[in-house]
Coordinates of C-alpha atoms in Angstrom, one line a residue:
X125 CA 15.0 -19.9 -6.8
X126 CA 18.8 -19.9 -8.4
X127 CA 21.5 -21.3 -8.1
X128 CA 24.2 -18.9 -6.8
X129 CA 27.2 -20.5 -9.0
X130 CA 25.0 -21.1 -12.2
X131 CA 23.1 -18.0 -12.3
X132 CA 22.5 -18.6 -16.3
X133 CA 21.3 -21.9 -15.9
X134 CA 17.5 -20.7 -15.5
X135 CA 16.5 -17.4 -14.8
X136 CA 15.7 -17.4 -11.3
X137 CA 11.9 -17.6 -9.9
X138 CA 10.0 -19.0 -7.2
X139 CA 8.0 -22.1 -7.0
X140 CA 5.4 -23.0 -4.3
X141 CA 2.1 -25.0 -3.5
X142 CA -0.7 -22.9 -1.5
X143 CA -2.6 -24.8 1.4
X144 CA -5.8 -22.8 0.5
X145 CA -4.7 -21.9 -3.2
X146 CA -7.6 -20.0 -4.7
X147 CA -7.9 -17.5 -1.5
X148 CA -4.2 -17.0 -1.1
X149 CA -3.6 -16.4 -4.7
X150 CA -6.3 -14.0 -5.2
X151 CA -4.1 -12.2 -2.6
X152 CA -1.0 -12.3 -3.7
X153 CA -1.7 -11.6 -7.4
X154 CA -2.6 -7.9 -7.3
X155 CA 0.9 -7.7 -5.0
X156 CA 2.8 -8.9 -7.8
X157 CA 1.4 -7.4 -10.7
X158 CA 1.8 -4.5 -8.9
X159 CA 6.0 -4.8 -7.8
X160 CA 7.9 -2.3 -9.8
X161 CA 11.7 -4.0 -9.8
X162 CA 13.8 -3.8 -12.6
X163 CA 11.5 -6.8 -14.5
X164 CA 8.2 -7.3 -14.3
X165 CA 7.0 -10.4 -12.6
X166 CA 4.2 -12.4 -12.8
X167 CA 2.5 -15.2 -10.5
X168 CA 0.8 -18.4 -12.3
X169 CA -0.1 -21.9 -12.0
X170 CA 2.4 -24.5 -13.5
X171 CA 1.0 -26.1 -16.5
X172 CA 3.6 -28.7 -16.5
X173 CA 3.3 -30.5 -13.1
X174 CA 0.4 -32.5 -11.7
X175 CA -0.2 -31.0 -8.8
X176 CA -1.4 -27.0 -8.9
X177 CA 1.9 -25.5 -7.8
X178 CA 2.4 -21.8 -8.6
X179 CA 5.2 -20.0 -10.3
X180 CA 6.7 -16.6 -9.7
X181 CA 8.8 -15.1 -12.6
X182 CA 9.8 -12.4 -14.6
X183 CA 6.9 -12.0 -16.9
X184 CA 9.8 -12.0 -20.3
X185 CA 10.7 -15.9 -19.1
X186 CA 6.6 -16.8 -19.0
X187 CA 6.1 -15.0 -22.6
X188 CA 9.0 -16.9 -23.8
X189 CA 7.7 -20.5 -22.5
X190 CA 4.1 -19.6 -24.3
X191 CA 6.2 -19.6 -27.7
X192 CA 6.3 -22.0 -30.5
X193 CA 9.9 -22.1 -30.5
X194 CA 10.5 -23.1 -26.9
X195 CA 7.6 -25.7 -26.9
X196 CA 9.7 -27.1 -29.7
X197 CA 12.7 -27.6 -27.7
X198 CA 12.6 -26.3 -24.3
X199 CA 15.5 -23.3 -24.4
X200 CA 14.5 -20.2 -23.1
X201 CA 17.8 -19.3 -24.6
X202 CA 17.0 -19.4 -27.8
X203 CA 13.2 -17.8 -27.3
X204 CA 15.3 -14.9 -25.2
X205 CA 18.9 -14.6 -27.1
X206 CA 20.1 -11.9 -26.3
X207 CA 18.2 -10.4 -23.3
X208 CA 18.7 -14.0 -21.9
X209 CA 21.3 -13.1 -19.3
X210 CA 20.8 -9.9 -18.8
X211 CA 16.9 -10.8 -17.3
X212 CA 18.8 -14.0 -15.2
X213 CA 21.0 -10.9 -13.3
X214 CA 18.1 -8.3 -13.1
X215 CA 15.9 -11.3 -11.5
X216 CA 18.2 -12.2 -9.2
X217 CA 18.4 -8.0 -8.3
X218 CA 14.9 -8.1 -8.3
X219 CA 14.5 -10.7 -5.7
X220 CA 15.4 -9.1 -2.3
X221 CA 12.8 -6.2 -3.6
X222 CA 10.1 -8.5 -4.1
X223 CA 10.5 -10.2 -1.1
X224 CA 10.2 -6.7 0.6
X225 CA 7.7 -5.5 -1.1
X226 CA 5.4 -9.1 -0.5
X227 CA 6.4 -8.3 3.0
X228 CA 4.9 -4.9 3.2
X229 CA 2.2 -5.8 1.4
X230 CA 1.1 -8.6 3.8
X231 CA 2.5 -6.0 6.7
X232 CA 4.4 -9.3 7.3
X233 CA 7.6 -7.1 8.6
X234 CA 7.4 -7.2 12.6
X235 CA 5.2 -10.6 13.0
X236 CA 6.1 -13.6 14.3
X237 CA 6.3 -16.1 11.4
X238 CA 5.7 -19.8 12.1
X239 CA 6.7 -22.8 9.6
X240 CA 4.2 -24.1 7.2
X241 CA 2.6 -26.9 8.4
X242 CA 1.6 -29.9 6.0
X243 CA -2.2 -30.4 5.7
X244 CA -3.2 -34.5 6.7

């Protein structure tokens, strides 16, 4: 997510691994798109590991890894200059929100919520 002491050090995001991927993303992608927070977010898969693990992220910081200058040398910093901090704060704003608003989407708000289990 972030790290509470270094919030500049990445903007912060979420980073998972689905079970049942394709049916659970298909789910939670319209609840995404459709959050209205201070930044819009977007929900992809990770091009960059080997496994399909999915990010969460203010759609600025994915825009900003899709160009040339930050496949050069891997600062979001310089791709982001000067909105760079100021989307690392609004994320981090943005997070309780989302949270909620995945919550109400799911109508996750009164269940019973059981640890994930790890598939054999």
């Amino acid at each position: 997510m972030y790290k509470p002491n270094r919030i500049y050090e990445r903007p912060a995001g979420f980073y998972f691994r689905f079970h049942d991927a394709d049916q659970v993303y298909e789910q939670l992608k319209p609840c995404i798109e459709e959050f209205k927070g201070n930044l819009k977010w977007i929900i992809h898969v990770s091009p960059v590991t080997r496994h399909q693990n999915y990010v969460v992220e203010p759609a600025d910081v994915y825009y900003a890894k899709q160009a040339e200058t930050y496949q050069v040398n891997m600062e979001l910093r310089d791709v982001l200059q000067a909105s760079y901090e100021d989307i690392c704060e609004l994320a981090i704003q943005d997070i309780p929100l989302l949270c909620n608003h995945i919550e109400q989407w799911f109508e996750l708000e009164h269940k019973q919520l059981y640890p994930p289990t790890i598939p054999n």
